[in-house]
Each structure stands twice: as structure tokens, then as C-alpha cells.
C-alpha positions as MATLAB code, in Angstrom:
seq = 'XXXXXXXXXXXXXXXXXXXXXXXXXXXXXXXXXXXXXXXXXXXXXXXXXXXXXXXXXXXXXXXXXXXXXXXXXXXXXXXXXXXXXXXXXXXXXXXXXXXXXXXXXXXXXXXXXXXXXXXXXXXXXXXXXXXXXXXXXXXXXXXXXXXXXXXXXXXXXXXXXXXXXXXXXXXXXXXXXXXXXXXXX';
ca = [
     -24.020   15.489   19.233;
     -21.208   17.604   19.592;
     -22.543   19.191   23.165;
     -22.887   15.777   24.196;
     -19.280   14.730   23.221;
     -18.287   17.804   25.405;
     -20.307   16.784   28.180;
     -18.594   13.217   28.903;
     -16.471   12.391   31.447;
     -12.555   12.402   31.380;
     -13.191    8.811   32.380;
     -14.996    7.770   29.122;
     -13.089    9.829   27.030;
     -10.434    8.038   28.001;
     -12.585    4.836   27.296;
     -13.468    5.852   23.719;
      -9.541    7.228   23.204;
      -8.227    3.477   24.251;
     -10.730    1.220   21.751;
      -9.941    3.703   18.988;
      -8.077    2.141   15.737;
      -4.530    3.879   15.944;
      -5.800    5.773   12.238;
      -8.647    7.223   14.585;
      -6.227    8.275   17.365;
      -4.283    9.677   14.387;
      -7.302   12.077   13.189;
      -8.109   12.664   16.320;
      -4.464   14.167   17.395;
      -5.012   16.557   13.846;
      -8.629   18.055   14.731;
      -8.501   18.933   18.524;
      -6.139   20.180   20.721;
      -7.451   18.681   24.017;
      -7.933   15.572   21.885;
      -3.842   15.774   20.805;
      -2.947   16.245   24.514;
      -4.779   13.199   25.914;
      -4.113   11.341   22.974;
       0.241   11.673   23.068;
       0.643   14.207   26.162;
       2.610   12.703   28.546;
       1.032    9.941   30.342;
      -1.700   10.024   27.433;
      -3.718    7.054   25.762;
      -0.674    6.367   23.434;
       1.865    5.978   25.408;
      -0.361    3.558   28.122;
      -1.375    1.151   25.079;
       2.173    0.870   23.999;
       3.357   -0.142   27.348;
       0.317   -2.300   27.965;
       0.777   -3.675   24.507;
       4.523   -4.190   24.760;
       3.567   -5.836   28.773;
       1.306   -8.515   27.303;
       2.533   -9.542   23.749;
       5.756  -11.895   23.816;
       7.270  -10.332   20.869;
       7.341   -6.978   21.936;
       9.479   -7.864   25.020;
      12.433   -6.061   23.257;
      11.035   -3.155   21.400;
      13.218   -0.416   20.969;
      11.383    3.246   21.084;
      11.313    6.080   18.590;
       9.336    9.412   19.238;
       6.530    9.468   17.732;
       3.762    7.200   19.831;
       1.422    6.823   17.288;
       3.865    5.224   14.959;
       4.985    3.312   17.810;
       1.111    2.045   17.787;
       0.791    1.447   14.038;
       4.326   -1.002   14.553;
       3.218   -2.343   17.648;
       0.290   -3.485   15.378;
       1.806   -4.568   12.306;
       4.596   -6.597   14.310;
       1.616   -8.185   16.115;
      -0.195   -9.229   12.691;
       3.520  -10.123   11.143;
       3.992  -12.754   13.836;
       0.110  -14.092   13.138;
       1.011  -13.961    9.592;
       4.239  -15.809    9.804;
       3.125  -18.496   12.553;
       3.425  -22.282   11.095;
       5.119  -25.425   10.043;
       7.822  -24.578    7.934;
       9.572  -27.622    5.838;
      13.308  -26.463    5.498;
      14.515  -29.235    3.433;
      14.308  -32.816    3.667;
      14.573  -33.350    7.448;
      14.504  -30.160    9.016;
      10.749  -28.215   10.130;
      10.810  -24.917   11.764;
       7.698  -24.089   14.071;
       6.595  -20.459   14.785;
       3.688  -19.443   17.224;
       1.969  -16.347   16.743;
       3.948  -15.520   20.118;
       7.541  -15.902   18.618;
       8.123  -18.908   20.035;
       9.986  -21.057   18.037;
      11.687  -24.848   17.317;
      13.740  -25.578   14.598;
      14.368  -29.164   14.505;
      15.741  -32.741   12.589;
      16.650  -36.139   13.387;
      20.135  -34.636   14.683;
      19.320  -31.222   16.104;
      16.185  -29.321   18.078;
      16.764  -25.418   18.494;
      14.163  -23.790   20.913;
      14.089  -20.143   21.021;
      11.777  -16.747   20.556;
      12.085  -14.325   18.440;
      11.161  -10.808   19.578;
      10.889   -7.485   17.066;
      13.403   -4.868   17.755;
      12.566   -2.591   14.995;
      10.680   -1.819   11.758;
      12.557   -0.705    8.574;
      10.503    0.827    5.683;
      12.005   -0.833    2.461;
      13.413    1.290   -0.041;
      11.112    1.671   -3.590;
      13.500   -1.324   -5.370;
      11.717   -3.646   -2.887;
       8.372   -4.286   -4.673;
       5.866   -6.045   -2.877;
       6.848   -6.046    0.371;
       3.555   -6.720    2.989;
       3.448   -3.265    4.316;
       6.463   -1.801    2.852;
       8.639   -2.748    5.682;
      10.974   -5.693    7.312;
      11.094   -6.349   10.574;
      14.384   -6.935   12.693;
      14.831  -10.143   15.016;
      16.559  -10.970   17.833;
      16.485  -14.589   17.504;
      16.684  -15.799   21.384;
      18.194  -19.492   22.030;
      16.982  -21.291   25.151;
      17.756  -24.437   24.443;
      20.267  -26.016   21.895;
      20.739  -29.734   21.108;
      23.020  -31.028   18.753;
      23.534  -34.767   18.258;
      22.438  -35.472   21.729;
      24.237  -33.050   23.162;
      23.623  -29.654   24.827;
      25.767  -26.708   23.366;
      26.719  -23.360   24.789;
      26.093  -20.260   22.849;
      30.069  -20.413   21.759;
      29.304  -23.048   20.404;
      26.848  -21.527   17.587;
      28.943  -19.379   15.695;
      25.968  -17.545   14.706;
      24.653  -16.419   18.124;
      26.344  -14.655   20.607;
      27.757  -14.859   24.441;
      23.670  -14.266   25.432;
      22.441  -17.173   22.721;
      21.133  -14.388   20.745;
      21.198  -13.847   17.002;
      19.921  -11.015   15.058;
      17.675  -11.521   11.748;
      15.417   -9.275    9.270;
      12.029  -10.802    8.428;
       9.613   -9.480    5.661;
       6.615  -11.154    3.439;
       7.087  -10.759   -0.294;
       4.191  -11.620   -2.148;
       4.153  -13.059   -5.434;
       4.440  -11.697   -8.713;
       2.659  -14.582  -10.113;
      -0.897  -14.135  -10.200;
      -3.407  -16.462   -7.888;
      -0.169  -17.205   -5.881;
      -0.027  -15.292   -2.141;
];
């Protein structure tokens, strides 16, 4: 088997590289160093996924880079489930529901107000150890995007929303804590 690894083309090693699981691209950067080069060199199968990735997934339109590709991969992924995860009808109180797609599209809304936005991931924060139970030990950091803001009838500007600034934006942390009580997610 291993001749006939050696044997393939650039081509469909470049094929195999791109399906891998990041945790594959990861071993695969440790054993070889042709592997390591193709795998993070410069133009490399990293770096094209995380551009693709950022390209076609709404809430990536902000990312903010670090060095390391293949951690950029792993939190390219995790955002992507976080958003999956967190997509839903949220009841806020007694007239107020908050919608979130899976794409970070969001409306926040009540008899008197509707708040349109999307929310896209600028960064991912490990937690310290005093945050137990955190869904992958991290939170994720928001900006909170305003496209449309109604208030009694009436459409406001963003200096208008003391919370948002001159661009409608707002920043937030987001993170899933799962219960301490047992049978409850």
C-alpha cells in the first residue's frame, strides 16, 4: 500500500488532503514532511478550505485569522456546528421570540418591535477551568449585525440603539452550558 500511496498523483493527493477530517490533516502534518508542506505550506490544502469555507458559510463572513491553519479549521468547524446547535425559536419572555438560522440570520421580535440582523463569529475564546461544562471548552464572540430596526412602527437609526454602534453593529459572546442536572441537555 504504501508504494501505491507514493505513486498517486499531486492531483489526488490533493483530493484525499481536502475530504480529510481536520484531526486527519492534523496527523498527517506530524508523520510526513511532504504531507506537512501540502497540508499548511503556503497555498496548501489548509489554507484553500479556510478561504473556501469562510467564502460559502454566512457566519464566517468576519473571521478574524490567527496562525496556525489547522486551528483555524477545527474553529471554522466548531463555529459552523455552534450556529446548527444554536438555530431556533427562542421565547424571551412573554411577548418577545428570537429566531436564529443555522446561517446567523436572525429576528428578534414583539407586538412593538422586529430586529433583523446576522450574527457572524469573530473569534473563539477557550474558557478558563472555573467554566465547567462549557460545549467545547470555548465561547464564541459576535458581531451582532442590524439591518433592519423597527420600533413602534417606526424605523430607527443605529444612534438610536444605544447598544449598537454608528455601523448597526453590536458585539456579543455566545457559549452552550450544559446542565448539571442529570437527563437535562
Amino acid at each position: 500500500q504504501t508504494q501505491l500511496l507514493f505513486a498517486m498523483t499531486p492531483e489526488l493527493w490533493v483530493a484525499i488532503l481536502e475530504s480529510a477530517e481536520v484531526s486527519g490533516l492534523v496527523a498527517a502534518v506530524a508523520t510526513c514532511t511532504d504531507w506537512r508542506t501540502a497540508i499548511v505550506g503556503n497555498g496548501g490544502v489548509a489554507a484553500a478550505r479556510a478561504h473556501r469555507q469562510c467564502r460559502s458559510c454566512a457566519v464566517l463572513a468576519r473571521w478574524r485569522w490567527s496562525n496556525s491553519l489547522l486551528r483555524q479549521l477545527r474553529h471554522l468547524d466548531m463555529v459552523q456546528a455552534h450556529f446548527r446547535r444554536i438555530a431556533g425559536v427562542y421565547f424571551l419572555g412573554a411577548n418577545t421570540i428570537l429566531e436564529i438560522s443555522p446561517e446567523g440570520f436572525f429576528v428578534n421580535h414583539g407586538p412593538e418591535h422586529r430586529f433583523e440582523g446576522r450574527a457572524t463569529v469573530a473569534a473563539i475564546i477557550s474558557v478558563p477551568p472555573s467554566f465547567t461544562n462549557y460545549t467545547d471548552g470555548v465561547v464564541y464572540l459576535l458581531d451582532r449585525w442590524y439591518t433592519e430596526c423597527w420600533w413602534h412602527g417606526r424605523l430607527l437609526s443605529p444612534d438610536e440603539l444605544p447598544w449598537a454602534d454608528a455601523d448597526f453593529r453590536c458585539f456579543s459572546a455566545s457559549g452552550l452550558k450544559m446542565s448539571e442536572k442529570p437527563g437535562q441537555a
